[in-house]
Short mmCIF file of C-alpha atoms in Angstrom, two decimals:
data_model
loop_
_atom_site.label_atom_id
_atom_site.label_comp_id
_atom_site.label_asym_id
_atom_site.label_seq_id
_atom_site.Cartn_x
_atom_site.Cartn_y
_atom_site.Cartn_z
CA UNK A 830 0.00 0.00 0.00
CA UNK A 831 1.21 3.25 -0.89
CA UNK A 832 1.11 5.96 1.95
CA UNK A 833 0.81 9.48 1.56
CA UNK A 834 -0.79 10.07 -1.77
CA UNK A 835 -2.18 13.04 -2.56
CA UNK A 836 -5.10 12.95 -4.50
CA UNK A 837 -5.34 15.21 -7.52
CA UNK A 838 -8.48 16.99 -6.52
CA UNK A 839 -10.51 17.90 -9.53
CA UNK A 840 -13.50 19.47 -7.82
CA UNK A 841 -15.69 21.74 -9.50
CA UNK A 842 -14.48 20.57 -13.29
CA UNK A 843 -17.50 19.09 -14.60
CA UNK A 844 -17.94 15.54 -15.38
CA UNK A 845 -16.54 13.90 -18.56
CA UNK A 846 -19.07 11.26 -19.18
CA UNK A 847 -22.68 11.87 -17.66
CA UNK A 848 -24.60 8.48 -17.92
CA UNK A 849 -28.66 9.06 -18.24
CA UNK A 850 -30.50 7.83 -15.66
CA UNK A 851 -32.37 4.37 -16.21
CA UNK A 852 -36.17 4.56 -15.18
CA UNK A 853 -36.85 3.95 -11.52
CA UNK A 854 -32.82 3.88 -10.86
CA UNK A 855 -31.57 5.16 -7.39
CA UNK A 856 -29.20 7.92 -7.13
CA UNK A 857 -26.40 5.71 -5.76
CA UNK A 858 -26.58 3.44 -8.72
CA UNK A 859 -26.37 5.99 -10.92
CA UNK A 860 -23.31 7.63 -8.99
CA UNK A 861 -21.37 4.02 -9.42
CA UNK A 862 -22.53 4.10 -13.03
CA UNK A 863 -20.46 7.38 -13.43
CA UNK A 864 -17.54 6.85 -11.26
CA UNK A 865 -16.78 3.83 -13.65
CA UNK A 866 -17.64 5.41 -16.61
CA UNK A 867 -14.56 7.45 -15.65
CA UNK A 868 -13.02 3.92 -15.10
CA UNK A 869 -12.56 5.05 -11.66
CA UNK A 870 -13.74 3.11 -8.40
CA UNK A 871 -16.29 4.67 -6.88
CA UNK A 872 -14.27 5.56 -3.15
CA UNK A 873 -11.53 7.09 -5.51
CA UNK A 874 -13.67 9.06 -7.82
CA UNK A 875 -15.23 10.86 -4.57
CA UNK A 876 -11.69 11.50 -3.55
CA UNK A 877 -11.05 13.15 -6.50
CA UNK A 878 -13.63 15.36 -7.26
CA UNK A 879 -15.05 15.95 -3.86
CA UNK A 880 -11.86 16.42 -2.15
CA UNK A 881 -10.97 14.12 1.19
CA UNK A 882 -12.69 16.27 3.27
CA UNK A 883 -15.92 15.38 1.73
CA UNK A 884 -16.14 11.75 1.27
CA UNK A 885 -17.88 11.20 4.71
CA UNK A 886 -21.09 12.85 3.28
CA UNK A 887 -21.26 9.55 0.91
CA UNK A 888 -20.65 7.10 3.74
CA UNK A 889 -24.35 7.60 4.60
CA UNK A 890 -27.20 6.62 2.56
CA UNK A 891 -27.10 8.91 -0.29
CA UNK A 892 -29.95 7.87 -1.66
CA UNK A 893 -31.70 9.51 1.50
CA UNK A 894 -29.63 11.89 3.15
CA UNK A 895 -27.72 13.67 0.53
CA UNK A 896 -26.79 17.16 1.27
CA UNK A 897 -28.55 19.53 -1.19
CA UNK A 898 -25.69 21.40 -1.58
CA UNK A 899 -23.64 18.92 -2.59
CA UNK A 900 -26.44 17.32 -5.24
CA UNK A 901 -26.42 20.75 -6.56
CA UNK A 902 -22.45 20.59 -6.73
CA UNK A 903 -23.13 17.16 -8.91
CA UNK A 904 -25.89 18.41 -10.95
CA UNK A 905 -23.24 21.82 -12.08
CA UNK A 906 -20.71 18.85 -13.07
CA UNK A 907 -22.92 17.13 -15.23
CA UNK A 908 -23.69 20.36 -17.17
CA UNK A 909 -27.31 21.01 -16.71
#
């Protein structure tokens, strides 16, 4: 294991692939959709463009108890 990375904290850049939502999907489905899409891992794509600091707001259900800031943060990197 490799100790000490930084990650390379892209926040605010908006998304390079946006998947469209299949009917009656959940947010965190779609949110694992896109982190691969970016052939990223899911953990590591929150490190990257929600910074460290961040990644305990997606340790709870998002599908429930997102914070509307940062949904609005997501919806501003998909470009709509």
């Amino acid at each position: 294991m490799i100790k000490k990375v930084k990650f390379l904290k892209i926040q605010d850049t908006p998304f390079i692939i946006v998947p469209t939502p299949l009917e009656d999907e959940l947010f965190s489905s779609w949110f694992v959709r896109l982190a691969y899409a970016h052939l990223t891992h899911p953990q590591t794509f929150i490190n990257l463009y929600f910074g460290l600091k961040n990644r305990s707001l997606f340790k709870k259900n998002i599908d429930t108890s997102l914070d509307v800031k940062l949904l609005q943060q997501i919806q501003t990197m998909c470009n709509n």
